[in-house]
Tab-separated table of C-alpha atoms in Angstrom:
chain	number	residue	atom	x	y	z
A	1	MET	CA	-18.892	-2.368	2.798
A	2	GLU	CA	-20.720	-4.317	5.496
A	3	VAL	CA	-18.160	-6.213	7.574
A	4	GLY	CA	-19.383	-8.965	9.872
A	5	GLY	CA	-17.857	-11.342	12.371
A	6	ALA	CA	-14.565	-13.161	12.414
A	7	THR	CA	-13.722	-15.672	9.711
A	8	ARG	CA	-10.759	-17.841	8.795
A	9	ALA	CA	-7.735	-16.129	7.266
A	10	PRO	CA	-6.730	-17.340	3.795
A	11	ALA	CA	-4.136	-20.151	4.007
A	12	GLY	CA	-1.660	-18.059	2.020
A	13	HIS	CA	-1.956	-15.230	4.533
A	14	VAL	CA	-1.432	-17.608	7.464
A	15	GLY	CA	1.805	-18.768	5.809
A	16	PHE	CA	2.819	-15.173	5.085
A	17	CYS	CA	2.301	-14.268	8.755
A	18	SER	CA	4.378	-17.208	9.958
A	19	GLU	CA	7.236	-16.102	7.665
A	20	ASN	CA	6.769	-12.360	8.359
A	21	PRO	CA	5.488	-12.086	11.945
A	22	SER	CA	6.198	-8.355	12.202
A	23	GLU	CA	3.758	-7.720	9.308
A	24	CYS	CA	0.929	-9.430	11.177
A	25	ARG	CA	1.526	-8.382	14.777
A	26	SER	CA	-1.389	-6.728	16.537
A	27	GLN	CA	-0.422	-3.312	17.846
A	28	ASN	CA	-3.579	-2.697	19.902
A	29	ARG	CA	-4.231	0.361	17.844
A	30	ASN	CA	-7.400	2.164	16.993
A	31	ALA	CA	-8.663	1.547	13.505
A	32	VAL	CA	-8.467	4.756	11.501
A	33	VAL	CA	-9.720	5.961	8.163
A	34	VAL	CA	-7.680	8.314	6.015
A	35	LYS	CA	-8.963	11.784	5.139
A	36	LEU	CA	-9.051	11.590	1.375
A	37	ASP	CA	-7.987	14.884	-0.177
A	38	ARG	CA	-6.677	15.538	-3.701
A	39	GLU	CA	-3.060	14.851	-2.686
A	40	ARG	CA	-3.922	11.503	-1.086
A	41	TRP	CA	-6.143	10.552	-4.042
A	42	ASN	CA	-3.318	11.273	-6.483
A	43	GLU	CA	-0.967	9.225	-4.317
A	44	LEU	CA	-3.340	6.233	-4.488
A	45	LEU	CA	-3.539	6.539	-8.268
A	46	ALA	CA	0.245	6.774	-8.579
A	47	VAL	CA	1.022	3.849	-6.258
A	48	ASN	CA	-1.575	1.623	-7.921
A	49	ALA	CA	-0.207	2.347	-11.393
A	50	GLU	CA	3.442	2.153	-10.288
A	51	VAL	CA	3.106	-1.243	-8.595
A	52	ASN	CA	0.969	-2.616	-11.435
A	53	ARG	CA	3.784	-1.680	-13.868
A	54	GLN	CA	6.591	-3.031	-11.677
A	55	ILE	CA	5.234	-6.545	-11.162
A	56	ARG	CA	4.975	-9.094	-13.959
A	57	PRO	CA	1.882	-11.310	-13.544
A	58	VAL	CA	2.932	-14.916	-12.857
A	59	THR	CA	1.010	-17.638	-11.007
A	60	ASP	CA	2.269	-19.120	-7.756
A	61	VAL	CA	2.579	-22.507	-9.471
A	62	GLU	CA	4.879	-21.023	-12.116
A	63	LEU	CA	6.875	-18.928	-9.648
A	64	PHE	CA	7.014	-21.083	-6.513
A	65	GLY	CA	5.773	-24.517	-7.609
A	66	VAL	CA	2.803	-24.397	-5.215
A	67	GLU	CA	-0.855	-23.470	-5.641
A	68	GLU	CA	-0.915	-20.630	-3.115
A	69	TYR	CA	2.003	-18.669	-1.652
A	70	TRP	CA	1.934	-15.076	-0.406
A	71	THR	CA	5.121	-13.032	-0.280
A	72	PHE	CA	6.564	-9.678	-1.249
A	73	PRO	CA	7.451	-9.556	-4.970
A	74	SER	CA	11.240	-9.587	-4.571
A	75	SER	CA	11.703	-11.112	-8.049
A	76	GLY	CA	9.483	-8.507	-9.742
A	77	ALA	CA	6.800	-11.102	-10.460
A	78	GLY	CA	3.768	-12.511	-8.696
A	79	ASP	CA	0.037	-12.945	-8.609
A	80	CYS	CA	-2.634	-10.740	-7.037
A	81	GLU	CA	-1.389	-11.203	-3.471
A	82	GLU	CA	2.087	-9.939	-4.342
A	83	TYR	CA	0.554	-6.826	-5.921
A	84	VAL	CA	-1.547	-6.236	-2.789
A	85	LEU	CA	1.312	-6.795	-0.348
A	86	GLU	CA	3.550	-4.415	-2.301
A	87	LYS	CA	0.874	-1.686	-2.521
A	88	GLN	CA	0.280	-2.024	1.211
A	89	ARG	CA	4.028	-1.803	1.914
A	90	VAL	CA	4.601	1.215	-0.375
A	91	LEU	CA	1.677	3.160	1.092
A	92	GLN	CA	2.826	2.401	4.652
A	93	LYS	CA	6.307	3.687	3.803
A	94	ARG	CA	4.614	6.887	2.611
A	95	GLY	CA	2.917	7.327	5.976
A	96	TRP	CA	-0.462	5.694	5.419
A	97	PRO	CA	-1.712	3.870	8.539
A	98	LYS	CA	-1.724	0.075	8.264
A	99	SER	CA	-5.208	-0.084	9.793
A	100	ALA	CA	-6.546	1.718	6.704
A	101	LEU	CA	-4.816	-0.652	4.220
A	102	LEU	CA	-6.589	-4.000	4.311
A	103	ILE	CA	-6.008	-7.052	2.150
A	104	THR	CA	-9.395	-8.150	0.850
A	105	VAL	CA	-10.521	-11.373	-0.821
A	106	VAL	CA	-13.137	-11.123	-3.564
A	107	LYS	CA	-14.660	-13.278	-6.279
A	108	ASP	CA	-13.574	-11.786	-9.608
A	109	THR	CA	-15.439	-11.655	-12.912
A	110	ASN	CA	-14.598	-15.349	-13.510
A	111	ASN	CA	-15.882	-16.187	-10.007
A	112	SER	CA	-12.306	-17.016	-8.983
A	113	GLY	CA	-10.654	-15.949	-5.755
A	114	HIS	CA	-8.771	-12.676	-6.111
A	115	ALA	CA	-7.051	-10.273	-3.685
A	116	VAL	CA	-7.340	-6.482	-3.767
A	117	LEU	CA	-6.291	-3.735	-1.378
A	118	THR	CA	-9.087	-1.892	0.418
A	119	VAL	CA	-8.133	1.623	1.500
A	120	ARG	CA	-10.439	2.880	4.229
A	121	THR	CA	-11.142	6.600	3.770
A	122	ASP	CA	-13.550	9.194	5.107
A	123	GLN	CA	-15.240	8.969	1.700
A	124	GLY	CA	-15.703	5.198	1.804
A	125	ASP	CA	-13.660	2.139	0.954
A	126	ILE	CA	-11.484	2.501	-2.154
A	127	ILE	CA	-10.079	-0.502	-4.062
A	128	LEU	CA	-6.574	-0.818	-5.533
A	129	ASP	CA	-6.354	-3.718	-7.948
A	130	ASN	CA	-4.082	-5.291	-10.534
A	131	GLN	CA	-6.896	-6.564	-12.792
A	132	ILE	CA	-8.637	-3.188	-13.115
A	133	GLU	CA	-6.322	-0.202	-13.540
A	134	ALA	CA	-8.908	2.312	-12.286
A	135	VAL	CA	-9.002	3.054	-8.571
A	136	LEU	CA	-12.662	2.656	-7.637
A	137	PRO	CA	-15.034	2.741	-4.682
A	138	TRP	CA	-15.640	-0.863	-3.604
A	139	TYR	CA	-19.268	-0.818	-4.788
A	140	SER	CA	-18.223	0.209	-8.322
A	141	THR	CA	-16.062	-2.867	-8.889
A	142	PRO	CA	-17.481	-5.952	-10.621
A	143	TYR	CA	-16.396	-8.147	-7.711
A	144	ARG	CA	-18.253	-9.934	-4.924
A	145	PHE	CA	-16.541	-9.180	-1.630
A	146	VAL	CA	-15.886	-12.162	0.654
A	147	LYS	CA	-13.553	-11.199	3.541
A	148	ARG	CA	-10.818	-8.800	4.590
A	149	GLN	CA	-8.197	-8.195	7.228
A	150	SER	CA	-9.284	-6.756	10.516
A	151	ALA	CA	-8.375	-3.089	10.859
A	152	ARG	CA	-7.277	-3.709	14.461
A	153	ASN	CA	-5.238	-6.892	13.994
A	154	PRO	CA	-3.698	-7.701	10.573
A	155	ALA	CA	-3.561	-11.456	11.338
A	156	LYS	CA	-7.344	-11.622	11.938
A	157	TRP	CA	-9.992	-11.582	9.214
A	158	ALA	CA	-13.646	-10.547	9.041
A	159	ALA	CA	-16.407	-11.781	6.767
A	160	ILE	CA	-18.039	-9.320	4.359
A	161	SER	CA	-21.750	-9.375	3.611
A	162	ASP	CA	-21.946	-8.382	-0.049
A	163	HIS	CA	-25.580	-8.781	-1.047
A	164	ARG	CA	-25.408	-6.676	-4.183
A	165	VAL	CA	-26.986	-8.482	-7.120
A	166	SER	CA	-25.391	-6.311	-9.768
A	167	THR	CA	-21.874	-7.709	-9.474
A	168	VAL	CA	-20.592	-9.762	-12.376
A	169	ALA	CA	-19.301	-12.372	-9.927
A	170	SER	CA	-22.746	-12.881	-8.388
A	171	LEU	CA	-24.389	-13.170	-11.809
A	172	SER	CA	-22.004	-15.925	-12.897
A	173	ASN	CA	-22.927	-18.334	-10.070
């Protein structure tokens, strides 16, 4: 995944950071990738499936009465951002480094904004998603990648140059 320069954070993430400053604090850390072995791979599969089962899909308008609101899924319901935040939180509790667990904004198969979790590994970027049950390398998803969190500072975001022409999202423009 070709990551470029700085870009604006999604409004929902800015609000999330103001309500959860400890989740977005820069720790001046080195960005790391995770060595992906069989145990770690199985853990990704399990966490993705577990969180996808635990959260009932509900829009922010239905749940919070606003168009866009990012939070942890304390009520057991939420949209794509709640799935991503919970997967990130669960993996961190299991010892995965935060700098390898990046919230990523994509255009989905309907060309709508969608959030997924990018897991940075020594074998490439892996995507955990609530729309597609399979855990896939980023380039195998049908999405067009737009931007993601910085690995060094979770409140900062970087643009993604996704020039692939084979994505469903790019074909629907």
